[in-house]
Coordinates of C-alpha atoms in Angstrom, one line a residue:
M1 CA 73.7 -147.6 -25.0
N2 CA 71.3 -147.2 -28.0
T3 CA 71.6 -143.9 -29.6
T4 CA 68.4 -142.0 -30.6
F5 CA 68.6 -140.3 -33.9
I6 CA 66.6 -137.2 -35.0
V7 CA 67.0 -136.9 -38.8
I8 CA 66.0 -133.6 -40.3
G9 CA 65.7 -133.2 -44.1
L10 CA 67.0 -130.0 -45.7
S11 CA 66.7 -128.2 -49.0
D12 CA 69.7 -126.4 -50.5
C13 CA 68.2 -123.0 -49.4
R14 CA 70.4 -121.0 -47.2
E15 CA 67.4 -119.8 -45.2
Q16 CA 65.6 -122.9 -44.0
F17 CA 62.0 -123.0 -42.9
F18 CA 61.4 -125.4 -40.0
S19 CA 58.2 -126.0 -38.0
P20 CA 58.2 -124.7 -34.4
Y21 CA 58.5 -128.3 -33.2
V22 CA 61.6 -129.0 -35.3
K23 CA 63.1 -125.7 -34.2
T24 CA 62.7 -126.8 -30.6
L25 CA 64.4 -130.1 -31.4
I26 CA 67.3 -128.2 -32.8
Q27 CA 67.6 -125.8 -29.9
Q28 CA 67.4 -128.7 -27.4
G29 CA 70.1 -130.7 -29.2
K30 CA 73.7 -131.0 -28.1
V31 CA 75.3 -133.3 -30.7
F32 CA 74.7 -132.7 -34.4
S33 CA 75.9 -134.3 -37.6
G34 CA 75.8 -133.9 -41.4
G35 CA 77.8 -133.2 -44.5
R36 CA 79.9 -130.1 -44.9
R37 CA 77.3 -128.5 -47.1
H38 CA 74.6 -129.2 -44.4
F39 CA 76.8 -127.5 -41.8
E40 CA 77.1 -124.4 -43.9
I41 CA 73.3 -124.2 -44.2
V42 CA 72.4 -124.8 -40.5
S43 CA 75.5 -123.6 -38.5
S44 CA 73.8 -120.3 -37.5
L45 CA 70.8 -122.1 -36.1
L46 CA 72.7 -124.4 -33.7
P47 CA 72.7 -123.7 -29.9
E48 CA 75.8 -122.6 -28.1
G49 CA 78.3 -125.3 -27.1
F50 CA 77.1 -127.7 -29.8
Q51 CA 79.3 -130.6 -31.0
W52 CA 79.4 -131.5 -34.7
I53 CA 80.2 -134.9 -36.3
D54 CA 81.1 -134.7 -40.0
I55 CA 79.6 -137.3 -42.2
V56 CA 82.5 -138.3 -44.4
V57 CA 83.2 -141.3 -46.7
P58 CA 84.0 -144.0 -45.7
L59 CA 81.3 -143.7 -43.1
Q60 CA 82.7 -146.0 -40.4
S61 CA 84.4 -143.2 -38.4
S62 CA 81.2 -141.1 -38.3
L63 CA 79.1 -144.1 -37.3
E64 CA 81.5 -145.1 -34.5
A65 CA 81.4 -141.5 -33.2
Y66 CA 77.6 -141.7 -32.8
K67 CA 77.9 -144.6 -30.4
A68 CA 79.3 -142.3 -27.7
H69 CA 76.1 -140.2 -27.5
K70 CA 72.6 -140.7 -26.2
Q71 CA 71.1 -138.5 -28.9
V72 CA 72.3 -137.2 -32.3
V73 CA 70.5 -134.7 -34.5
V74 CA 71.4 -135.5 -38.1
F75 CA 70.9 -133.2 -41.0
A76 CA 70.4 -134.8 -44.4
S77 CA 69.3 -133.8 -47.9
G78 CA 65.7 -133.8 -48.8
D79 CA 63.8 -136.9 -47.6
P80 CA 66.3 -139.0 -45.5
L81 CA 64.2 -142.1 -46.3
F82 CA 64.5 -141.7 -50.1
F83 CA 67.9 -143.2 -50.9
G84 CA 69.0 -141.2 -47.9
F85 CA 71.0 -141.4 -44.7
A86 CA 68.1 -142.5 -42.5
T87 CA 68.2 -145.9 -44.3
T88 CA 71.9 -146.2 -43.4
L89 CA 71.1 -145.5 -39.8
Q90 CA 68.4 -148.2 -39.9
R91 CA 70.9 -150.7 -41.2
E92 CA 73.7 -149.8 -38.9
F93 CA 71.7 -149.2 -35.7
P94 CA 68.7 -151.6 -36.0
Q95 CA 67.9 -151.3 -32.2
S96 CA 67.9 -147.5 -32.2
E97 CA 64.9 -145.1 -32.2
I98 CA 65.0 -143.0 -35.4
K99 CA 62.6 -140.1 -36.0
V100 CA 62.5 -138.5 -39.4
Y101 CA 61.4 -135.0 -40.3
P102 CA 61.7 -134.9 -44.1
Y103 CA 61.8 -132.2 -46.8
F104 CA 60.9 -132.8 -50.4
N105 CA 63.5 -135.0 -52.2
S106 CA 65.3 -133.4 -55.1
L107 CA 63.3 -135.3 -57.8
Q108 CA 60.0 -134.1 -56.2
S109 CA 61.4 -130.6 -56.2
L110 CA 62.4 -130.8 -59.8
A111 CA 59.0 -132.1 -60.8
H112 CA 57.3 -129.3 -58.8
Q113 CA 59.4 -126.7 -60.7
L114 CA 58.3 -128.3 -64.0
T115 CA 54.7 -128.6 -62.9
M116 CA 55.1 -132.2 -63.9
P117 CA 52.8 -134.9 -62.3
Y118 CA 55.2 -137.5 -61.0
H119 CA 53.0 -140.2 -59.5
E120 CA 54.1 -142.7 -62.2
M121 CA 57.8 -141.7 -62.2
H122 CA 60.2 -144.6 -61.9
M123 CA 63.0 -143.4 -59.6
V124 CA 66.6 -144.6 -59.7
S125 CA 69.6 -143.6 -57.7
L126 CA 73.1 -143.6 -59.4
T127 CA 74.6 -141.9 -56.3
G128 CA 77.5 -144.3 -55.5
R129 CA 75.6 -147.1 -57.2
P130 CA 76.1 -149.1 -60.4
W131 CA 74.2 -148.7 -63.6
N132 CA 72.1 -151.8 -63.5
L133 CA 68.8 -150.4 -62.2
F134 CA 69.0 -147.5 -64.6
D135 CA 69.7 -149.8 -67.5
K136 CA 66.7 -151.9 -66.5
A137 CA 64.5 -148.8 -66.5
L138 CA 65.7 -148.0 -70.1
I139 CA 65.1 -151.5 -71.4
D140 CA 61.6 -151.5 -69.7
G141 CA 60.8 -148.3 -71.6
E142 CA 59.6 -146.4 -68.5
Q143 CA 57.7 -143.2 -69.4
L144 CA 59.3 -141.1 -66.8
I145 CA 62.6 -141.9 -65.1
G146 CA 63.9 -139.8 -62.2
V147 CA 67.6 -140.1 -61.6
L148 CA 69.8 -139.1 -58.6
T149 CA 73.3 -138.4 -59.9
D150 CA 76.8 -138.1 -58.6
K151 CA 80.1 -136.8 -60.0
K152 CA 80.6 -140.0 -61.9
H153 CA 77.1 -140.6 -63.1
T154 CA 76.4 -137.1 -64.4
P155 CA 73.8 -135.8 -66.9
V156 CA 76.6 -135.9 -69.5
T157 CA 77.7 -139.6 -68.9
I158 CA 74.0 -140.6 -68.6
A159 CA 73.2 -139.0 -72.0
E160 CA 76.3 -140.6 -73.6
R161 CA 75.3 -144.0 -72.4
M162 CA 71.7 -143.6 -73.6
L163 CA 72.8 -142.5 -77.1
R164 CA 75.4 -145.3 -77.4
Y165 CA 72.7 -147.9 -77.0
G166 CA 70.1 -146.1 -79.1
Y167 CA 67.9 -144.7 -76.4
D168 CA 67.4 -141.3 -78.1
N169 CA 63.7 -141.4 -77.4
Y170 CA 63.9 -139.3 -74.2
V171 CA 64.2 -135.6 -73.4
M172 CA 66.2 -134.7 -70.3
Y173 CA 65.3 -132.1 -67.6
V174 CA 68.2 -131.2 -65.4
G175 CA 67.9 -129.5 -62.0
E176 CA 71.0 -128.0 -60.4
C177 CA 71.3 -126.7 -56.8
L178 CA 67.6 -127.0 -56.3
G179 CA 66.3 -124.6 -53.6
N180 CA 69.5 -122.5 -53.6
E181 CA 68.3 -118.9 -54.4
T182 CA 71.4 -117.9 -56.3
E183 CA 72.6 -121.2 -57.8
E184 CA 69.4 -123.0 -58.9
R185 CA 69.1 -123.7 -62.6
I186 CA 66.7 -125.9 -64.5
S187 CA 67.3 -126.9 -68.1
K188 CA 65.3 -128.9 -70.8
L189 CA 67.7 -130.6 -73.1
S190 CA 67.9 -133.1 -75.9
L191 CA 70.3 -136.0 -75.2
E192 CA 72.8 -134.6 -77.7
E193 CA 72.7 -131.2 -76.0
A194 CA 73.2 -132.9 -72.6
T195 CA 76.4 -134.5 -73.8
Q196 CA 77.8 -130.9 -74.3
L197 CA 77.2 -129.7 -70.8
T198 CA 80.4 -128.2 -69.4
D199 CA 79.5 -126.1 -66.3
L200 CA 77.3 -128.4 -64.3
R201 CA 76.6 -127.3 -60.7
H202 CA 76.4 -129.8 -57.9
P203 CA 74.3 -131.3 -56.5
N204 CA 72.0 -132.1 -59.5
C205 CA 69.4 -134.5 -60.5
L206 CA 67.4 -135.2 -63.7
I207 CA 64.2 -136.5 -65.1
L208 CA 63.9 -138.3 -68.4
Q209 CA 60.6 -138.1 -70.3
R210 CA 60.0 -140.6 -73.1
T211 CA 59.0 -139.1 -76.4
Y212 CA 58.1 -142.3 -78.2
A213 CA 58.3 -146.1 -77.6
R214 CA 61.2 -148.0 -79.1
K215 CA 60.5 -151.1 -81.2
R216 CA 60.7 -154.2 -79.1
Y217 CA 61.2 -157.7 -80.5
F218 CA 59.8 -160.9 -79.2
G219 CA 62.6 -162.8 -80.8
I220 CA 65.1 -160.8 -82.8
P221 CA 65.3 -162.0 -86.5
D222 CA 68.6 -163.7 -87.2
N223 CA 69.4 -161.4 -90.2
E224 CA 69.2 -158.3 -87.9
F225 CA 72.4 -159.4 -86.1
Y226 CA 75.9 -158.6 -87.1
L227 CA 77.3 -162.1 -87.8
L228 CA 80.7 -163.7 -87.4
N229 CA 82.3 -163.2 -90.9
G230 CA 78.8 -163.0 -92.3
R231 CA 78.2 -166.7 -91.5
A232 CA 74.5 -167.4 -91.0
K233 CA 75.2 -170.7 -89.3
M234 CA 77.2 -169.1 -86.5
I235 CA 74.2 -167.9 -84.5
T236 CA 71.7 -169.6 -82.3
K237 CA 68.6 -169.4 -84.5
M238 CA 65.7 -167.3 -83.1
P239 CA 63.2 -170.1 -82.4
I240 CA 66.0 -172.1 -80.7
R241 CA 67.1 -169.0 -78.8
L242 CA 63.6 -168.4 -77.4
L243 CA 63.2 -172.0 -76.5
T244 CA 66.6 -171.9 -74.8
L245 CA 65.6 -168.9 -72.7
N246 CA 62.4 -170.7 -71.8
V247 CA 64.4 -173.7 -70.5
L248 CA 66.8 -171.4 -68.7
D249 CA 63.8 -170.1 -66.7
L250 CA 65.4 -166.7 -66.0
T251 CA 62.5 -164.9 -64.4
E252 CA 63.7 -165.5 -60.8
R253 CA 67.4 -165.9 -61.6
K254 CA 69.9 -163.1 -60.8
V255 CA 73.2 -163.9 -62.4
F256 CA 73.5 -165.4 -65.9
W257 CA 76.7 -166.7 -67.6
D258 CA 76.8 -167.2 -71.3
V259 CA 79.9 -169.3 -72.3
G260 CA 80.8 -169.1 -76.0
F261 CA 78.5 -166.1 -76.9
C262 CA 79.8 -165.7 -80.6
T263 CA 77.4 -162.9 -81.9
G264 CA 76.0 -162.3 -78.4
S265 CA 72.5 -163.3 -79.5
V266 CA 71.5 -165.3 -76.4
S267 CA 72.9 -162.8 -74.0
I268 CA 71.2 -159.9 -75.8
E269 CA 67.8 -161.6 -76.0
A270 CA 68.1 -162.6 -72.3
K271 CA 68.9 -159.0 -71.3
L272 CA 66.0 -157.5 -73.3
H273 CA 63.5 -160.0 -71.9
F274 CA 64.9 -160.2 -68.4
P275 CA 66.6 -156.8 -67.8
H276 CA 67.1 -157.4 -64.1
L277 CA 69.7 -160.1 -64.9
D278 CA 73.4 -159.5 -64.2
I279 CA 74.9 -161.0 -67.4
H280 CA 78.5 -162.1 -67.9
S281 CA 79.4 -163.5 -71.3
F282 CA 82.6 -165.2 -72.5
E283 CA 84.0 -165.8 -76.0
I284 CA 87.4 -167.2 -77.1
R285 CA 87.4 -165.5 -80.6
E286 CA 88.7 -161.9 -80.6
E287 CA 86.1 -161.0 -83.2
G288 CA 83.5 -161.5 -80.5
D289 CA 84.5 -158.3 -78.8
E290 CA 83.3 -156.1 -81.7
L291 CA 80.3 -158.3 -82.4
M292 CA 79.0 -158.1 -78.9
K293 CA 79.5 -154.3 -78.8
R294 CA 77.8 -153.7 -82.1
N295 CA 74.9 -156.0 -81.5
A296 CA 74.3 -154.9 -77.9
E297 CA 74.3 -151.2 -79.0
K298 CA 72.0 -151.9 -82.0
F299 CA 69.3 -153.6 -79.9
G300 CA 69.7 -151.5 -76.7
A301 CA 70.9 -154.4 -74.6
V302 CA 72.7 -152.2 -72.1
G303 CA 74.7 -153.6 -69.2
I304 CA 76.1 -156.9 -70.5
Q305 CA 79.6 -157.6 -69.3
H306 CA 81.7 -159.5 -71.8
Y307 CA 85.1 -161.1 -71.8
I308 CA 87.4 -162.3 -74.6
G309 CA 89.7 -165.3 -74.2
D310 CA 89.7 -168.9 -73.2
F311 CA 87.0 -169.4 -70.6
L312 CA 89.1 -172.1 -68.9
L313 CA 91.9 -169.5 -68.3
A314 CA 89.5 -166.7 -67.4
D315 CA 89.8 -165.3 -63.9
V316 CA 86.2 -165.4 -62.6
E317 CA 87.0 -165.5 -58.9
N318 CA 85.6 -161.9 -58.4
L319 CA 82.6 -162.3 -60.7
P320 CA 79.2 -162.9 -59.1
R321 CA 78.4 -166.6 -59.0
P322 CA 75.8 -167.6 -61.6
D323 CA 72.5 -169.3 -60.9
A324 CA 72.0 -169.9 -64.6
V325 CA 74.5 -170.8 -67.3
F326 CA 74.2 -171.4 -71.0
I327 CA 77.0 -173.2 -72.9
G328 CA 76.9 -171.9 -76.5
G329 CA 80.3 -173.1 -77.5
H330 CA 82.9 -175.5 -76.0
G331 CA 85.8 -176.0 -78.4
N332 CA 85.8 -179.8 -77.6
K333 CA 86.5 -179.0 -74.0
L334 CA 83.0 -179.5 -72.7
Y335 CA 83.9 -181.6 -69.6
E336 CA 86.6 -179.1 -68.5
I337 CA 84.1 -176.2 -69.0
L338 CA 81.5 -178.0 -67.0
E339 CA 84.0 -178.7 -64.2
K340 CA 84.9 -175.0 -64.0
I341 CA 81.2 -173.9 -64.0
N342 CA 80.4 -176.4 -61.3
Q343 CA 83.0 -174.7 -59.0
Y344 CA 81.1 -171.4 -59.1
L345 CA 77.4 -172.4 -59.8
Q346 CA 75.1 -171.4 -57.0
P347 CA 73.1 -174.1 -55.2
G348 CA 70.0 -174.8 -57.2
G349 CA 71.6 -173.2 -60.3
I350 CA 71.0 -174.7 -63.8
I351 CA 73.1 -175.4 -66.8
V352 CA 71.6 -175.4 -70.3
F353 CA 73.4 -176.9 -73.4
N354 CA 72.2 -177.1 -77.0
S355 CA 73.5 -180.3 -78.5
V356 CA 74.0 -180.4 -82.3
S357 CA 75.4 -183.9 -82.6
E358 CA 75.1 -187.4 -81.1
N359 CA 78.7 -187.0 -79.8
S360 CA 78.1 -183.8 -78.0
L361 CA 74.8 -185.1 -76.6
N362 CA 76.6 -188.2 -75.1
E363 CA 79.5 -186.1 -73.8
F364 CA 77.2 -183.6 -72.0
R365 CA 75.2 -186.4 -70.4
E366 CA 78.4 -188.2 -69.2
S367 CA 80.0 -185.0 -68.1
I368 CA 76.9 -183.9 -66.1
R369 CA 76.9 -187.2 -64.3
H370 CA 80.6 -186.8 -63.4
I371 CA 80.1 -183.4 -61.8
G372 CA 77.2 -184.7 -59.7
K373 CA 74.3 -183.1 -61.6
E374 CA 71.3 -184.6 -63.3
I375 CA 69.5 -183.9 -66.6
Q376 CA 66.1 -182.5 -65.7
S377 CA 64.7 -182.0 -69.1
S378 CA 65.4 -182.4 -72.8
V379 CA 63.7 -180.8 -75.8
Q380 CA 64.3 -181.5 -79.5
I381 CA 63.7 -179.0 -82.2
T382 CA 64.5 -178.8 -85.9
I383 CA 64.6 -175.6 -87.9
D384 CA 64.4 -175.7 -91.7
S385 CA 67.1 -177.9 -93.1
F386 CA 69.4 -177.6 -90.2
N387 CA 70.4 -180.5 -88.0
K388 CA 68.2 -181.5 -85.1
I389 CA 69.0 -179.5 -81.9
E390 CA 68.5 -181.1 -78.4
I391 CA 68.2 -178.5 -75.6
L392 CA 69.2 -180.1 -72.3
K393 CA 68.8 -178.7 -68.8
A394 CA 70.9 -179.9 -65.9
Q395 CA 70.6 -179.0 -62.2

């Protein structure tokens, strides 16, 4: 039996307004579902003898309970198709009929209260989701960013993250308990002020409005990085870095591993040019930890995951498998590193290596042949008085 779902969007108001048609749907319903907050709002409107199914996390018990009923009326917040429960129902019950009767989503409601045109707003949900799409919006420099929050990703933690990476070029508007006649509160805050919030009401959401555009490099000058013991030679030079990124062809890639990141220059440049990337970077030197943190924060390269220790001993089993890898350092263990990478590289994935000597060039070519890959391209470049670099791409 396929269950039919009627999904009705609610505001946080304790006296809901429904059209006559939606009122009829509620009065004719027998089985209802929603969160506890939704039940508090609509319980007085439900017909006698109703059955209620709580939506609780994890969702599996609620979803299983639906299967016993021909029709379920579900109450959800705002627009159920905007990061909402109707999309969950579509995924879990692809053969079921789903009818949606939405209310304004919370970001629309906040924009309405601020009389703020929002047709160009970039909207991100951090409700039970990781930071990556929010980080991308920051790096992209979106003019308006609407953010759905939760009790982990709060206005406080969001402001702290932005300030840590130098994104102080936004003002924050926070909407709390929107639609609730007694609890609703709207605030305009600097990011510094937002970090001091102590009495946040839930649920809440926020809008970030850019005040000015951050400087963006097309190739960060080498002398702008914090260097390993101040050694200018211990960094992939900017022209080589950009050519390396070109060879890596990261536009359509999803997961990038940087093995031997040293100062973090390649990872940081990759993140700033391709902010959609999930980047995981490895460095054996302990100094790399502080270098990556300081350089990533300085240039706003938010979201890079980095690991200190011998890559050959690193537990990468639970990391996302890469479809692009750059080897920036190998400690005379190039073959062993390539063998390990080959275990996790996605089909069609590429490996790029910058050779600085005839020995490393020959070793890479031989090692690539041993792991069943082929050299697809090779580019030579010389910068100033430094040795010739050969950038090789294997697939």
